[in-house]
């Protein structure tokens, strides 16, 4: 476990896990090969609010195990997954064609199997996915790309004075806009600054943010066009490795910083956020104190953020959170092949350990109107073997 003076700066960003021979290619594609972070990544689940509010889940863990579903990619990396229903889900990632070549792909679930629906534009390097409909899908990575049901179109992000824009998450709103969050950087991640851009139907526009210093945003979720949350990490201005939670809120006019509680004398960060209503928003990540990592979760009740009790799980960093049709609230993540899943225990008001996805988690989604869960990433064993697992209700 890392010490307090040697914490990795990239806890939760999504970058391809590829052989060293491809590192130079990916850097020139506006991504930094720094290993696995952990959003969900954010998925389409984060863009579909629920009108039911916070529904307490039963205290017992759901029976059953995550099961692997075959994918049409033998070697590579799946970075994000999103679902519209039991028979409509998408995943994006990469196929490793050779030691120096990648092919970005989009897979589709039809209720029975995963097939390759399309190949993404060259150098798109998708890291996050937002699905509004089968004919309206966004991915972001080194650039952004939009699927209209028949083809992908690349849209360049707006310039940023902070440097090259590297998005980590994307969401859509009911007014037809898309929002992407990440960082702008010139040299390295630790020198980056948070970055947010919005799509107005024609082009991307840089958003003015409060001065939070160095940092990055890892996830974004929308309740409404004038109620959006972005979460991530702020870095200390000095040479220390201190990290603090970064929470930004859009009220339709401006982005403002919000504060979140957390363990004192520790390093805290957020990697995933999902909104179910204006007064029901969850954000998850990790906290490190004295070299020990544990999950970290906070909840917004419309007035303030409060910390939720989490278990002492080794390498229990969290990257995504979502709720099923039955009101079950799940959070997933992990470090490397040590995946972790937590389930909200409503009666006890705490997160409890649950059945883990069993892969290197890169993406996670609930399924609207279903109790199912999907996780995408890389198999625990083998050399860059893409994997998708499913937990059925």
Coordinates of C-alpha atoms in Angstrom, one line a residue:
X1 CA 0.0 0.0 0.0
X2 CA 1.3 3.5 -0.8
X3 CA 2.6 5.7 2.0
X4 CA 1.2 9.2 2.6
X5 CA 4.2 10.6 0.9
X6 CA 4.0 8.4 -2.2
X7 CA 0.4 8.4 -3.2
X8 CA -0.2 8.0 -7.0
X9 CA -1.7 11.1 -8.5
X10 CA -3.9 9.2 -10.9
X11 CA -6.3 7.3 -8.7
X12 CA -9.4 7.3 -10.8
X13 CA -8.8 8.2 -14.4
X14 CA -9.3 5.7 -17.1
X15 CA -6.4 5.0 -19.4
X16 CA -5.7 2.0 -21.6
X17 CA -3.8 -0.9 -20.1
X18 CA -1.5 -1.7 -22.9
X19 CA 2.0 -3.0 -23.5
X20 CA 4.9 -0.5 -23.2
X21 CA 5.4 -0.5 -26.9
X22 CA 2.2 1.4 -27.3
X23 CA 2.9 4.1 -24.7
X24 CA 4.3 6.7 -27.2
X25 CA 1.3 6.2 -29.5
X26 CA -1.2 6.8 -26.7
X27 CA 0.6 9.9 -25.3
X28 CA 0.5 11.5 -28.7
X29 CA -3.2 10.7 -28.7
X30 CA -3.7 13.0 -25.7
X31 CA -3.7 10.2 -23.1
X32 CA -1.1 9.5 -20.4
X33 CA -0.3 5.8 -19.8
X34 CA -0.3 5.8 -16.0
X35 CA -1.9 2.5 -15.2
X36 CA -5.5 1.8 -14.0
X37 CA -7.3 4.4 -11.9
X38 CA -10.8 3.4 -11.7
X39 CA -15.6 5.8 -14.3
X40 CA -17.2 5.5 -14.2
X41 CA -16.8 5.5 -14.9
X42 CA -19.4 7.0 -15.3
X43 CA -22.0 5.4 -17.5
X44 CA -25.4 6.2 -18.8
X45 CA -26.8 5.0 -15.4
X46 CA -25.6 8.4 -14.1
X47 CA -27.7 10.3 -16.5
X48 CA -31.1 8.7 -15.7
X49 CA -32.5 10.1 -12.5
X50 CA -35.0 8.1 -10.5
X51 CA -38.2 9.7 -9.1
X52 CA -38.4 7.3 -6.2
X53 CA -35.8 9.0 -4.0
X54 CA -33.5 7.0 -1.7
X55 CA -35.1 3.6 -1.3
X56 CA -33.6 1.6 1.6
X57 CA -32.4 -1.8 0.4
X58 CA -32.7 -5.0 2.4
X59 CA -29.8 -5.7 4.7
X60 CA -28.9 -9.0 3.2
X61 CA -26.6 -9.2 0.2
X62 CA -28.1 -10.4 -3.0
X63 CA -27.6 -14.0 -3.8
X64 CA -25.8 -15.0 -6.9
X65 CA -22.5 -14.4 -8.6
X66 CA -21.3 -12.2 -11.4
X67 CA -21.0 -14.2 -14.6
X68 CA -18.8 -13.6 -17.6
X69 CA -20.4 -12.9 -20.9
X70 CA -18.2 -13.6 -24.0
X71 CA -17.1 -10.6 -26.0
X72 CA -15.8 -10.4 -29.6
X73 CA -12.4 -9.0 -28.7
X74 CA -9.6 -11.4 -27.9
X75 CA -7.0 -9.0 -26.6
X76 CA -7.4 -5.4 -25.6
X77 CA -9.3 -3.3 -23.0
X78 CA -12.9 -2.4 -22.4
X79 CA -13.1 1.0 -20.8
X80 CA -16.8 1.9 -20.3
X81 CA -20.3 0.3 -20.4
X82 CA -23.8 1.7 -20.4
X83 CA -27.4 0.3 -20.8
X84 CA -30.8 1.4 -21.9
X85 CA -32.5 -1.8 -20.9
X86 CA -32.3 -5.6 -20.7
X87 CA -31.8 -5.9 -24.5
X88 CA -29.8 -2.7 -25.1
X89 CA -26.4 -2.1 -23.8
X90 CA -23.1 -0.8 -25.2
X91 CA -19.4 -1.0 -24.3
X92 CA -16.4 0.7 -25.8
X93 CA -12.7 0.0 -25.7
X94 CA -9.8 -1.2 -27.8
X95 CA -8.7 -4.2 -29.7
X96 CA -5.0 -4.8 -29.7
X97 CA -4.1 -5.5 -33.4
X98 CA -0.3 -5.6 -32.9
X99 CA 2.4 -4.5 -30.5
X100 CA 2.0 -1.0 -31.9
X101 CA -1.6 -0.7 -33.1
X102 CA -4.9 -0.3 -31.4
X103 CA -8.4 -0.3 -32.9
X104 CA -11.2 1.5 -31.0
X105 CA -14.4 -0.5 -31.0
X106 CA -18.0 -0.2 -29.8
X107 CA -19.8 -3.4 -28.8
X108 CA -23.6 -3.9 -28.5
X109 CA -25.7 -6.2 -26.3
X110 CA -28.9 -7.4 -27.9
X111 CA -30.3 -9.4 -24.9
X112 CA -28.4 -12.5 -25.9
X113 CA -24.8 -11.7 -26.9
X114 CA -22.2 -9.0 -27.4
X115 CA -21.3 -8.2 -31.0
X116 CA -19.2 -5.5 -32.5
X117 CA -21.4 -2.7 -33.7
X118 CA -18.8 -0.4 -35.1
X119 CA -15.2 0.8 -35.2
X120 CA -14.6 4.2 -33.7
X121 CA -12.6 7.0 -35.5
X122 CA -8.8 6.6 -35.4
X123 CA -7.1 8.1 -32.3
X124 CA -10.4 8.5 -30.5
X125 CA -9.3 6.4 -27.5
X126 CA -12.7 6.2 -25.8
X127 CA -12.6 6.4 -22.0
X128 CA -16.2 7.2 -21.1
X129 CA -19.6 6.6 -22.6
X130 CA -23.0 8.3 -22.4
X131 CA -26.1 6.7 -24.1
X132 CA -29.2 8.8 -24.6
X133 CA -30.7 6.5 -27.2
X134 CA -29.6 3.9 -29.8
X135 CA -29.0 6.8 -32.2
X136 CA -27.4 9.3 -29.8
X137 CA -24.3 8.1 -28.1
X138 CA -21.2 10.0 -27.0
X139 CA -17.7 8.8 -26.2
X140 CA -14.8 10.9 -25.0
X141 CA -11.1 10.2 -24.7
X142 CA -8.4 12.0 -26.6
X143 CA -11.2 13.7 -28.4
X144 CA -15.0 13.2 -28.5
X145 CA -17.1 11.2 -30.9
X146 CA -20.8 11.0 -31.5
X147 CA -22.8 8.0 -32.9
X148 CA -26.0 8.8 -34.8
X149 CA -27.1 5.3 -35.4
X150 CA -25.1 4.7 -38.5
X151 CA -21.7 6.4 -38.2
X152 CA -19.3 8.1 -35.8
X153 CA -18.4 11.8 -36.1
X154 CA -15.4 13.2 -34.3
X155 CA -15.8 16.6 -32.6
X156 CA -12.7 18.4 -31.4
X157 CA -12.8 19.8 -27.9
X158 CA -12.3 23.5 -27.4
X159 CA -8.8 24.8 -26.6
X160 CA -8.0 25.3 -22.9
X161 CA -5.4 27.7 -21.5
X162 CA -4.4 25.0 -19.0
X163 CA -3.1 22.8 -21.8
X164 CA -4.2 19.6 -23.6
X165 CA -7.7 18.6 -22.6
X166 CA -8.0 15.0 -21.4
X167 CA -11.7 14.1 -20.6
X168 CA -12.5 11.3 -18.2
X169 CA -16.4 11.3 -18.2
X170 CA -19.4 12.4 -20.2
X171 CA -23.1 12.9 -19.6
X172 CA -26.1 14.3 -21.4
X173 CA -29.0 16.5 -20.3
X174 CA -32.7 16.7 -21.4
X175 CA -32.1 19.9 -23.4
X176 CA -29.9 17.9 -25.8
X177 CA -26.6 19.1 -24.5
X178 CA -23.6 17.0 -23.5
X179 CA -21.1 17.7 -20.8
X180 CA -17.6 16.3 -20.4
X181 CA -15.2 16.7 -17.5
X182 CA -11.5 15.9 -16.9
X183 CA -8.3 17.9 -16.8
X184 CA -6.2 20.2 -18.9
X185 CA -2.4 19.6 -18.7
X186 CA 0.9 20.5 -20.3
X187 CA 3.4 18.1 -18.8
X188 CA 2.0 15.6 -16.3
X189 CA -1.2 14.8 -14.4
X190 CA 0.0 16.5 -11.2
X191 CA 0.4 19.8 -13.1
X192 CA -3.1 19.5 -14.6
X193 CA -6.2 21.7 -13.7
X194 CA -9.8 20.7 -13.7
X195 CA -11.6 21.1 -17.1
X196 CA -15.3 21.1 -18.1
X197 CA -16.8 21.6 -21.5
X198 CA -20.3 21.6 -22.9
X199 CA -21.8 20.7 -26.3
X200 CA -24.4 23.1 -27.7
X201 CA -25.3 21.0 -30.7
X202 CA -22.6 22.4 -32.9
X203 CA -19.4 22.6 -31.0
X204 CA -17.8 22.2 -27.6
X205 CA -17.3 25.2 -25.3
X206 CA -14.9 25.6 -22.4
X207 CA -16.6 26.3 -19.0
X208 CA -15.2 28.9 -16.6
X209 CA -14.5 27.2 -13.2
X210 CA -13.7 28.5 -9.8
X211 CA -10.0 28.6 -9.0
X212 CA -9.4 25.3 -7.2
X213 CA -5.7 25.0 -8.1
X214 CA -4.3 21.8 -9.5
X215 CA -6.6 18.8 -9.8
X216 CA -8.8 16.8 -12.1
X217 CA -12.4 15.7 -12.5
X218 CA -13.3 12.0 -12.8
X219 CA -17.1 11.9 -13.1
X220 CA -20.2 13.9 -13.9
X221 CA -23.9 13.4 -13.5
X222 CA -27.0 15.5 -14.3
X223 CA -30.3 15.9 -12.5
X224 CA -31.4 18.6 -15.0
X225 CA -29.8 21.1 -17.4
X226 CA -29.4 23.5 -14.5
X227 CA -28.4 20.9 -11.8
X228 CA -25.2 19.1 -12.7
X229 CA -22.5 17.7 -10.4
X230 CA -18.8 17.0 -11.3
X231 CA -16.4 15.3 -8.8
X232 CA -12.8 14.5 -8.6
X233 CA -9.6 15.4 -6.8
X234 CA -7.8 18.6 -5.8
X235 CA -4.0 18.5 -5.2
X236 CA -2.0 20.4 -2.7
X237 CA -0.2 23.5 -3.9
X238 CA 3.1 22.4 -2.3
X239 CA 5.2 19.5 -3.2
X240 CA 3.3 17.1 -0.9
X241 CA 1.1 14.3 -2.1
X242 CA -2.0 15.6 -0.4
X243 CA -5.3 15.0 -2.1
X244 CA -8.7 16.4 -1.2
X245 CA -12.2 15.9 -2.5
X246 CA -13.3 18.2 -5.4
X247 CA -17.0 18.8 -5.8
X248 CA -18.3 21.3 -8.4
X249 CA -22.0 22.2 -9.0
X250 CA -23.7 23.8 -12.0
X251 CA -26.8 25.8 -11.3
X252 CA -27.5 26.9 -14.8
X253 CA -25.4 30.0 -14.5
X254 CA -22.1 29.2 -13.0
X255 CA -20.0 26.4 -11.6
X256 CA -19.4 26.6 -7.8
X257 CA -17.4 24.5 -5.4
X258 CA -19.0 22.6 -2.7
X259 CA -17.5 21.0 0.4
X260 CA -17.7 17.4 1.5
X261 CA -16.9 15.8 4.9
X262 CA -14.1 13.3 5.2
X263 CA -11.6 11.7 7.6
X264 CA -9.2 14.2 9.0
X265 CA -5.5 13.8 8.2
X266 CA -6.2 11.6 5.2
X267 CA -6.1 11.8 1.5
X268 CA -9.6 11.7 -0.1
X269 CA -10.7 11.6 -3.7
X270 CA -13.9 10.9 -5.7
X271 CA -14.1 8.8 -8.8
X272 CA -17.8 8.3 -9.4
X273 CA -21.1 10.3 -8.9
X274 CA -24.7 9.5 -9.7
X275 CA -27.8 11.7 -9.2
X276 CA -31.3 10.2 -8.6
X277 CA -33.0 13.5 -7.7
X278 CA -32.0 17.0 -6.8
X279 CA -31.9 15.9 -3.1
X280 CA -30.4 12.4 -3.7
X281 CA -26.9 12.3 -5.1
X282 CA -24.2 9.8 -4.2
X283 CA -20.4 10.2 -4.9
X284 CA -17.8 7.5 -4.2
X285 CA -14.1 7.2 -4.2
X286 CA -11.3 6.4 -1.7
X287 CA -9.5 7.6 1.4
X288 CA -6.0 6.9 2.5
X289 CA -4.6 7.4 6.0
X290 CA -1.3 6.1 7.3
X291 CA -0.9 4.0 4.2
X292 CA -4.2 2.2 4.6
X293 CA -6.8 2.6 1.8
X294 CA -10.5 2.3 2.3
X295 CA -13.7 3.1 0.4
X296 CA -15.1 6.6 0.7
X297 CA -18.7 7.7 0.0
X298 CA -20.7 10.9 0.5
X299 CA -24.4 11.7 0.0
X300 CA -26.1 15.0 -1.0
X301 CA -29.6 15.6 0.5
X302 CA -30.3 18.8 -1.3
X303 CA -28.7 21.0 1.4
X304 CA -25.4 19.4 2.4
X305 CA -23.0 16.5 1.8
X306 CA -22.6 13.9 4.5
X307 CA -20.2 11.0 4.8
X308 CA -21.5 7.5 4.9
X309 CA -20.0 4.6 6.9
X310 CA -17.9 2.2 4.7
X311 CA -16.2 -1.0 5.6
X312 CA -12.5 -1.5 6.0
X313 CA -11.8 -3.2 2.6
X314 CA -8.3 -3.6 1.4
X315 CA -7.7 -1.6 -1.8
X316 CA -11.3 -0.7 -1.6
X317 CA -11.3 2.4 -3.8
X318 CA -14.6 3.0 -5.5
X319 CA -15.1 4.2 -9.0
X320 CA -18.9 4.1 -9.8
X321 CA -22.3 4.0 -8.0
X322 CA -25.8 3.2 -9.2
X323 CA -29.2 2.0 -8.2
X324 CA -31.3 -0.9 -9.6
X325 CA -35.0 -1.0 -10.2
X326 CA -35.6 -2.5 -6.8
X327 CA -33.9 0.4 -5.1
X328 CA -30.6 -1.5 -4.4
X329 CA -27.7 0.9 -4.3
X330 CA -24.3 -0.5 -5.4
X331 CA -20.8 0.9 -5.6
X332 CA -17.9 -0.9 -7.4
X333 CA -14.2 -0.4 -7.9
X334 CA -11.0 -2.0 -6.6
X335 CA -7.3 -1.9 -7.3
X336 CA -6.1 -3.9 -10.2
X337 CA -7.5 -7.4 -10.2
X338 CA -8.7 -7.0 -6.6
X339 CA -12.2 -5.8 -7.5
X340 CA -14.6 -4.7 -4.8
X341 CA -18.4 -4.1 -4.6
X342 CA -20.4 -2.6 -1.8
X343 CA -24.2 -2.5 -1.2
X344 CA -26.1 0.1 0.7
X345 CA -27.7 -1.2 3.9
X346 CA -30.6 1.2 4.4
X347 CA -31.7 0.1 7.9
X348 CA -28.2 0.4 9.3
X349 CA -27.3 3.4 7.1
X350 CA -24.0 1.9 6.0
X351 CA -22.2 0.3 3.1
X352 CA -21.6 -3.5 3.4
X353 CA -19.3 -5.7 1.3
X354 CA -21.1 -7.5 -1.5
X355 CA -20.3 -9.9 -4.4
X356 CA -17.5 -8.4 -6.5
X357 CA -17.4 -8.3 -10.3
X358 CA -14.3 -10.5 -10.5
X359 CA -12.4 -8.4 -13.1
X360 CA -10.2 -5.3 -13.3
X361 CA -13.1 -2.8 -13.2
X362 CA -13.0 -0.1 -15.8
X363 CA -16.7 0.5 -16.3
X364 CA -20.0 -0.2 -14.4
X365 CA -23.7 0.4 -15.1
X366 CA -27.1 -0.5 -13.7
X367 CA -29.8 -1.3 -16.2
X368 CA -32.9 0.9 -16.3
X369 CA -36.1 -0.9 -15.2
X370 CA -34.0 -4.0 -14.2
X371 CA -32.2 -5.4 -11.2
X372 CA -29.2 -6.4 -13.4
X373 CA -25.7 -5.0 -13.1
X374 CA -22.9 -4.9 -15.7
X375 CA -19.2 -4.4 -15.2
X376 CA -16.6 -4.1 -17.9
X377 CA -12.8 -4.2 -17.9
X378 CA -10.0 -6.8 -18.1
X379 CA -10.0 -10.4 -16.9
X380 CA -8.2 -11.1 -13.7
X381 CA -6.0 -13.6 -15.4
X382 CA -4.3 -13.6 -18.8
X383 CA -2.6 -10.9 -20.8
X384 CA -5.0 -8.0 -21.6
X385 CA -8.1 -10.2 -22.0
X386 CA -11.2 -7.9 -22.3
X387 CA -14.1 -9.0 -20.0
X388 CA -17.7 -8.1 -19.2
X389 CA -19.5 -9.6 -16.2
X390 CA -23.2 -9.5 -15.3
X391 CA -25.1 -9.9 -12.0
X392 CA -28.7 -10.7 -12.7
X393 CA -31.6 -9.9 -10.4

